[in-house]
Amino acid sequence: MNFIELIKAAVFGVVEGITEWLPVSSTGHMLLLNQFLTMNVSDDFWNMFLVVIQLGAILAVCVIFFRQLNPFSPSKTGFEKRQTWALWGKTIVACIPAAVIGIPLDDWMEEHLGSPFVVAAALIAYGIAFIVIENAREEKASSSLPGTGTGQLRPAPKHFAVTATTAEIATRSELADADARIQDVHELDWKTAIGIGLFQVLSMVPGTSRSGSTIIGGLLLGCSRTAVAEFTFYLAIPVMFGASGLRLVKFFLKGNAFAAGETAILLVGCVVAFVVSLIAIRFLMSFIRKHDFKPFGWYRIVLGVVVIVYFALLA
């Protein structure tokens, strides 16, 4: 077993654990990292590793949100259990568009859209979208303040209660969240859940980001940042388990088997992704309680420009 390859797998696990949940494109970062840190494995194993390493990240969601996702919790009331079942139903339904469209196009996307320039273009486009959408939400909320418009704000999220006093010192991003139609993940209706699922289809293009696509969709459909981020985590469970299972099946149907050390490489990547994801998810949920997504938008734009310049100089 090559210790260096295990170190590389751990580095990929760190990148996966951070970028899977932040709206900056995990696949895009993994493909770009591979330009500088290439593992000594077969192409088939690499393509499988790129997807299956996400299992470690998704287990972090199951751990952090175990109670929220568990409909059998003895500490929940009958109403709360029904809420949980309904949330699972909305999650599964929201995943149908990605399954129907994504499975048939999976191989084509992998073959034709893996270019660094495609990744860069998606990074920049979605970065601009985050900034424009957040600015529009903040402008709308600010115009609703007393003396500037209707004077009406929607009920504030639990972590921030808008009053006559706090509204004067609240940041624009906090006011935008207070003005959102959907404050809590359980307030999501079926129509909004399906709408977010349709936005998830856009994440098939490398560089767009699955979480970025669904978060943008949720913001446009009237969700608060915390509500759409939490629903995005839940959507990842069936999507990533399904994608990982499909990639493993393809790997073995091609007659492949794990070579010496490859099992350890995959396990190291998954374990590191799990641990880092625990930190990344908690960071994101804490960050967006008082901040908007614009910093991620600017990061995407800068990274996209750097990628274009770098690969243009190599050409």
Short mmCIF file of C-alpha atoms in Angstrom, two decimals:
data_model
loop_
_atom_site.label_atom_id
_atom_site.label_comp_id
_atom_site.label_asym_id
_atom_site.label_seq_id
_atom_site.Cartn_x
_atom_site.Cartn_y
_atom_site.Cartn_z
CA MET A 1 0.00 0.00 0.00
CA ASN A 2 1.37 3.41 -1.03
CA PHE A 3 1.18 5.84 1.91
CA ILE A 4 1.43 8.81 -0.46
CA GLU A 5 -1.77 7.74 -2.20
CA LEU A 6 -3.55 7.64 1.16
CA ILE A 7 -2.38 11.19 1.86
CA LYS A 8 -3.74 12.26 -1.53
CA ALA A 9 -7.06 10.55 -0.75
CA ALA A 10 -7.21 12.44 2.56
CA VAL A 11 -6.62 15.76 0.75
CA PHE A 12 -9.46 14.97 -1.66
CA GLY A 13 -11.58 14.08 1.37
CA VAL A 14 -10.90 17.49 2.92
CA VAL A 15 -11.87 19.28 -0.30
CA GLU A 16 -15.01 17.15 -0.68
CA GLY A 17 -16.05 17.71 2.93
CA ILE A 18 -15.76 21.49 2.60
CA THR A 19 -17.08 22.08 -0.90
CA GLU A 20 -19.96 19.58 -0.91
CA TRP A 21 -21.99 21.77 1.43
CA LEU A 22 -20.75 25.25 0.64
CA PRO A 23 -22.31 26.48 -2.64
CA VAL A 24 -19.01 26.52 -4.50
CA SER A 25 -19.13 23.20 -6.46
CA SER A 26 -17.49 20.13 -4.98
CA THR A 27 -17.10 18.33 -8.33
CA GLY A 28 -15.56 21.42 -9.86
CA HIS A 29 -13.02 21.70 -7.05
CA MET A 30 -12.24 17.97 -7.21
CA LEU A 31 -11.66 18.11 -10.97
CA LEU A 32 -9.45 21.16 -10.59
CA LEU A 33 -7.50 19.64 -7.70
CA ASN A 34 -6.88 16.59 -9.89
CA GLN A 35 -4.94 18.85 -12.25
CA PHE A 36 -2.34 19.40 -9.54
CA LEU A 37 -2.65 16.30 -7.34
CA THR A 38 -3.24 13.18 -9.42
CA MET A 39 -3.76 9.85 -7.71
CA ASN A 40 -1.97 6.84 -9.13
CA VAL A 41 -5.13 4.85 -9.88
CA SER A 42 -7.00 3.70 -12.97
CA ASP A 43 -9.36 6.08 -14.78
CA ASP A 44 -12.33 3.88 -13.89
CA PHE A 45 -11.43 3.94 -10.21
CA TRP A 46 -10.92 7.70 -10.25
CA ASN A 47 -14.31 8.33 -11.87
CA MET A 48 -15.92 6.09 -9.27
CA PHE A 49 -13.94 7.64 -6.38
CA LEU A 50 -15.01 11.15 -7.42
CA VAL A 51 -18.65 10.23 -6.74
CA VAL A 52 -18.52 7.58 -4.02
CA ILE A 53 -16.38 9.74 -1.72
CA GLN A 54 -19.59 11.76 -1.28
CA LEU A 55 -20.94 8.94 0.89
CA GLY A 56 -18.70 10.14 3.70
CA ALA A 57 -20.07 13.65 3.35
CA ILE A 58 -23.70 12.51 3.33
CA LEU A 59 -23.26 10.47 6.51
CA ALA A 60 -22.44 13.73 8.27
CA VAL A 61 -25.93 15.02 7.38
CA CYS A 62 -27.47 11.84 8.79
CA VAL A 63 -25.57 12.36 12.06
CA ILE A 64 -26.19 16.09 12.51
CA PHE A 65 -29.86 16.00 11.56
CA PHE A 66 -30.66 12.54 12.91
CA ARG A 67 -33.48 13.67 15.17
CA GLN A 68 -35.03 15.94 12.54
CA LEU A 69 -34.94 13.10 10.00
CA ASN A 70 -36.07 10.29 12.31
CA PRO A 71 -39.87 9.78 12.14
CA PHE A 72 -39.70 7.11 14.83
CA SER A 73 -38.10 9.30 17.52
CA PRO A 74 -39.88 8.61 20.83
CA SER A 75 -39.35 12.24 21.84
CA LYS A 76 -41.51 13.48 18.97
CA THR A 77 -45.24 14.07 19.21
CA GLY A 78 -47.62 12.52 16.73
CA PHE A 79 -47.79 15.82 14.87
CA GLU A 80 -43.99 16.05 14.67
CA LYS A 81 -43.77 12.51 13.34
CA ARG A 82 -46.29 13.33 10.61
CA GLN A 83 -44.26 16.44 9.79
CA THR A 84 -41.13 14.29 9.44
CA TRP A 85 -42.86 11.81 7.12
CA ALA A 86 -44.15 14.70 5.02
CA LEU A 87 -40.64 16.16 4.85
CA TRP A 88 -39.28 12.82 3.63
CA GLY A 89 -42.04 12.71 1.02
CA LYS A 90 -41.17 16.18 -0.26
CA THR A 91 -37.49 15.24 -0.31
CA ILE A 92 -38.08 12.12 -2.41
CA VAL A 93 -40.44 13.91 -4.81
CA ALA A 94 -37.95 16.76 -5.23
CA CYS A 95 -35.30 14.22 -6.28
CA ILE A 96 -37.38 12.75 -9.11
CA PRO A 97 -36.41 15.38 -11.75
CA ALA A 98 -32.70 14.79 -11.13
CA ALA A 99 -33.17 11.02 -11.37
CA VAL A 100 -35.29 11.15 -14.54
CA ILE A 101 -32.99 13.57 -16.36
CA GLY A 102 -29.66 12.82 -14.70
CA ILE A 103 -29.41 9.04 -15.08
CA PRO A 104 -29.78 8.96 -18.90
CA LEU A 105 -27.40 11.91 -19.37
CA ASP A 106 -24.80 10.94 -16.75
CA ASP A 107 -22.27 9.44 -19.15
CA TRP A 108 -22.74 12.19 -21.76
CA MET A 109 -22.22 14.93 -19.18
CA GLU A 110 -19.10 13.23 -17.86
CA GLU A 111 -17.65 12.91 -21.36
CA HIS A 112 -18.49 16.34 -22.79
CA LEU A 113 -18.67 18.80 -19.88
CA GLY A 114 -15.57 18.01 -17.85
CA SER A 115 -13.53 20.83 -19.37
CA PRO A 116 -11.93 23.31 -16.94
CA PHE A 117 -13.44 26.13 -19.01
CA VAL A 118 -16.95 24.72 -18.53
CA VAL A 119 -16.27 24.52 -14.80
CA ALA A 120 -14.97 28.11 -14.78
CA ALA A 121 -17.95 29.43 -16.73
CA ALA A 122 -20.37 27.74 -14.32
CA LEU A 123 -18.48 29.06 -11.31
CA ILE A 124 -18.69 32.63 -12.61
CA ALA A 125 -22.31 32.44 -13.80
CA TYR A 126 -23.60 31.09 -10.51
CA GLY A 127 -21.42 33.49 -8.56
CA ILE A 128 -23.07 36.40 -10.35
CA ALA A 129 -26.48 34.82 -9.77
CA PHE A 130 -25.90 34.63 -6.00
CA ILE A 131 -24.94 38.31 -5.82
CA VAL A 132 -27.83 39.50 -8.00
CA ILE A 133 -30.43 37.40 -6.17
CA GLU A 134 -29.26 38.41 -2.71
CA ASN A 135 -29.19 42.09 -3.69
CA ALA A 136 -32.72 41.82 -5.03
CA ARG A 137 -33.96 40.12 -1.84
CA GLU A 138 -32.34 42.78 0.32
CA GLU A 139 -33.77 45.62 -1.76
CA LYS A 140 -37.25 44.11 -1.55
CA ALA A 141 -37.01 43.67 2.24
CA SER A 142 -35.63 47.19 2.76
CA SER A 143 -38.51 48.69 0.79
CA SER A 144 -40.93 46.97 3.20
CA LEU A 145 -39.62 48.84 6.24
CA PRO A 146 -41.84 51.51 7.82
CA GLY A 147 -41.51 54.74 5.89
CA THR A 148 -40.03 53.05 2.80
CA GLY A 149 -42.89 51.04 1.40
CA THR A 150 -45.65 48.83 2.72
CA GLY A 151 -44.20 48.77 6.20
CA GLN A 152 -44.91 45.05 6.44
CA LEU A 153 -42.38 42.29 7.08
CA ARG A 154 -43.16 38.61 7.10
CA PRO A 155 -42.71 36.71 10.39
CA ALA A 156 -39.02 36.64 11.27
CA PRO A 157 -37.01 33.43 11.49
CA LYS A 158 -36.69 31.92 14.95
CA HIS A 159 -33.12 33.14 15.40
CA PHE A 160 -33.99 36.77 14.60
CA ALA A 161 -37.10 38.63 15.70
CA VAL A 162 -37.64 41.90 13.84
CA THR A 163 -39.11 44.69 15.99
CA ALA A 164 -39.32 48.44 15.60
CA THR A 165 -36.01 48.69 17.43
CA THR A 166 -34.09 45.80 15.91
CA ALA A 167 -35.26 46.67 12.39
CA GLU A 168 -33.25 49.88 12.66
CA ILE A 169 -30.01 48.08 13.40
CA ALA A 170 -30.61 44.86 11.47
CA THR A 171 -28.40 44.20 8.49
CA ARG A 172 -29.96 44.11 5.06
CA SER A 173 -29.26 40.38 4.81
CA GLU A 174 -31.10 39.70 8.08
CA LEU A 175 -34.07 41.71 6.92
CA ALA A 176 -34.12 39.80 3.63
CA ASP A 177 -34.40 36.53 5.54
CA ALA A 178 -37.08 37.96 7.82
CA ASP A 179 -39.09 38.84 4.71
CA ALA A 180 -38.92 35.31 3.23
CA ARG A 181 -42.22 33.51 2.66
CA ILE A 182 -40.89 30.19 4.00
CA GLN A 183 -39.00 30.47 7.29
CA ASP A 184 -38.76 26.84 8.37
CA VAL A 185 -38.12 23.66 6.39
CA HIS A 186 -41.45 22.23 7.56
CA GLU A 187 -43.24 25.19 5.95
CA LEU A 188 -42.12 24.01 2.51
CA ASP A 189 -45.13 23.14 0.39
CA TRP A 190 -45.04 20.41 -2.25
CA LYS A 191 -44.95 22.88 -5.13
CA THR A 192 -41.90 24.68 -3.73
CA ALA A 193 -40.15 21.37 -2.99
CA ILE A 194 -40.63 20.22 -6.59
CA GLY A 195 -39.45 23.61 -7.84
CA ILE A 196 -36.22 23.27 -5.85
CA GLY A 197 -35.87 19.75 -7.26
CA LEU A 198 -36.05 21.14 -10.79
CA PHE A 199 -33.25 23.59 -9.98
CA GLN A 200 -31.21 20.63 -8.73
CA VAL A 201 -31.11 19.29 -12.30
CA LEU A 202 -28.87 22.23 -13.22
CA SER A 203 -26.15 20.81 -10.99
CA MET A 204 -25.42 18.14 -13.60
CA VAL A 205 -23.06 20.65 -15.23
CA PRO A 206 -19.67 20.52 -13.44
CA GLY A 207 -18.96 23.76 -11.62
CA THR A 208 -22.57 24.68 -10.94
CA SER A 209 -22.77 22.98 -7.50
CA ARG A 210 -25.69 20.84 -6.36
CA SER A 211 -26.09 22.89 -3.19
CA GLY A 212 -25.64 26.11 -5.18
CA SER A 213 -28.38 25.17 -7.64
CA THR A 214 -30.90 24.20 -4.98
CA ILE A 215 -30.09 27.19 -2.77
CA ILE A 216 -30.56 29.60 -5.66
CA GLY A 217 -33.82 27.86 -6.51
CA GLY A 218 -35.02 28.06 -2.92
CA LEU A 219 -34.17 31.74 -2.60
CA LEU A 220 -36.03 32.54 -5.81
CA LEU A 221 -39.04 30.56 -4.61
CA GLY A 222 -39.27 32.46 -1.33
CA CYS A 223 -37.30 30.41 1.20
CA SER A 224 -35.12 31.80 3.94
CA ARG A 225 -31.44 30.92 3.81
CA THR A 226 -31.66 28.51 6.74
CA ALA A 227 -34.75 26.75 5.36
CA VAL A 228 -33.35 26.15 1.89
CA ALA A 229 -29.90 25.17 3.20
CA GLU A 230 -31.42 22.56 5.50
CA PHE A 231 -33.64 21.20 2.72
CA THR A 232 -30.59 21.07 0.45
CA PHE A 233 -28.85 18.83 2.99
CA TYR A 234 -31.86 16.51 3.07
CA LEU A 235 -32.04 16.37 -0.74
CA ALA A 236 -28.44 15.21 -0.81
CA ILE A 237 -29.25 11.97 1.00
CA PRO A 238 -31.20 10.14 -1.74
CA VAL A 239 -29.36 11.90 -4.57
CA MET A 240 -25.87 11.06 -3.35
CA PHE A 241 -26.69 7.54 -2.23
CA GLY A 242 -28.28 6.94 -5.63
CA ALA A 243 -25.40 8.48 -7.57
CA SER A 244 -22.82 6.53 -5.56
CA GLY A 245 -24.70 3.26 -6.03
CA LEU A 246 -25.02 3.88 -9.78
CA ARG A 247 -21.33 4.67 -10.12
CA LEU A 248 -20.33 1.55 -8.17
CA VAL A 249 -22.56 -0.61 -10.37
CA LYS A 250 -21.00 0.87 -13.50
CA PHE A 251 -17.53 0.30 -12.07
CA PHE A 252 -18.11 -3.39 -11.43
CA LEU A 253 -20.13 -4.01 -14.63
CA LYS A 254 -17.06 -2.95 -16.60
CA GLY A 255 -15.30 -5.93 -15.06
CA ASN A 256 -13.32 -3.84 -12.58
CA ALA A 257 -12.33 -4.88 -9.09
CA PHE A 258 -10.51 -2.96 -6.40
CA ALA A 259 -6.78 -3.26 -6.91
CA ALA A 260 -4.37 -3.54 -4.00
CA GLY A 261 -4.74 -0.51 -1.76
CA GLU A 262 -7.74 0.98 -3.58
CA THR A 263 -10.18 -0.08 -0.87
CA ALA A 264 -8.06 1.76 1.69
CA ILE A 265 -7.88 4.83 -0.57
CA LEU A 266 -11.66 4.94 -0.87
CA LEU A 267 -12.18 4.45 2.87
CA VAL A 268 -9.69 7.18 3.80
CA GLY A 269 -11.35 9.61 1.41
CA CYS A 270 -14.82 8.84 2.79
CA VAL A 271 -13.79 9.03 6.46
CA VAL A 272 -11.99 12.36 6.02
CA ALA A 273 -14.94 13.74 4.02
CA PHE A 274 -17.26 12.71 6.86
CA VAL A 275 -15.23 14.43 9.59
CA VAL A 276 -14.68 17.61 7.59
CA SER A 277 -18.36 17.70 6.58
CA LEU A 278 -19.40 17.74 10.24
CA ILE A 279 -17.47 20.99 10.61
CA ALA A 280 -18.51 22.49 7.26
CA ILE A 281 -22.25 21.92 7.77
CA ARG A 282 -22.22 23.47 11.24
CA PHE A 283 -20.19 26.41 9.94
CA LEU A 284 -22.58 27.07 7.05
CA MET A 285 -25.71 26.92 9.22
CA SER A 286 -24.13 29.30 11.71
CA PHE A 287 -22.82 31.67 9.03
CA ILE A 288 -26.05 32.11 7.10
CA ARG A 289 -28.03 33.02 10.21
CA LYS A 290 -26.56 36.50 10.00
CA HIS A 291 -24.88 36.66 6.58
CA ASP A 292 -26.00 36.23 3.00
CA PHE A 293 -24.51 34.10 0.22
CA LYS A 294 -22.73 36.94 -1.55
CA PRO A 295 -19.26 36.04 -0.19
CA PHE A 296 -19.62 32.64 -1.87
CA GLY A 297 -20.67 34.40 -5.06
CA TRP A 298 -17.55 36.55 -5.09
CA TYR A 299 -15.39 33.51 -4.30
CA ARG A 300 -16.87 31.65 -7.27
CA ILE A 301 -16.21 34.58 -9.61
CA VAL A 302 -12.59 35.00 -8.51
CA LEU A 303 -11.92 31.26 -8.71
CA GLY A 304 -13.54 31.05 -12.14
CA VAL A 305 -11.34 33.85 -13.47
CA VAL A 306 -8.23 32.22 -12.00
CA VAL A 307 -9.12 28.92 -13.65
CA ILE A 308 -9.64 30.54 -17.05
CA VAL A 309 -6.35 32.42 -16.87
CA TYR A 310 -4.41 29.36 -15.66
CA PHE A 311 -5.66 26.96 -18.32
CA ALA A 312 -5.47 29.61 -21.06
CA LEU A 313 -1.77 30.04 -20.28
CA LEU A 314 -1.29 26.26 -20.51
CA ALA A 315 -2.95 26.10 -23.93
#
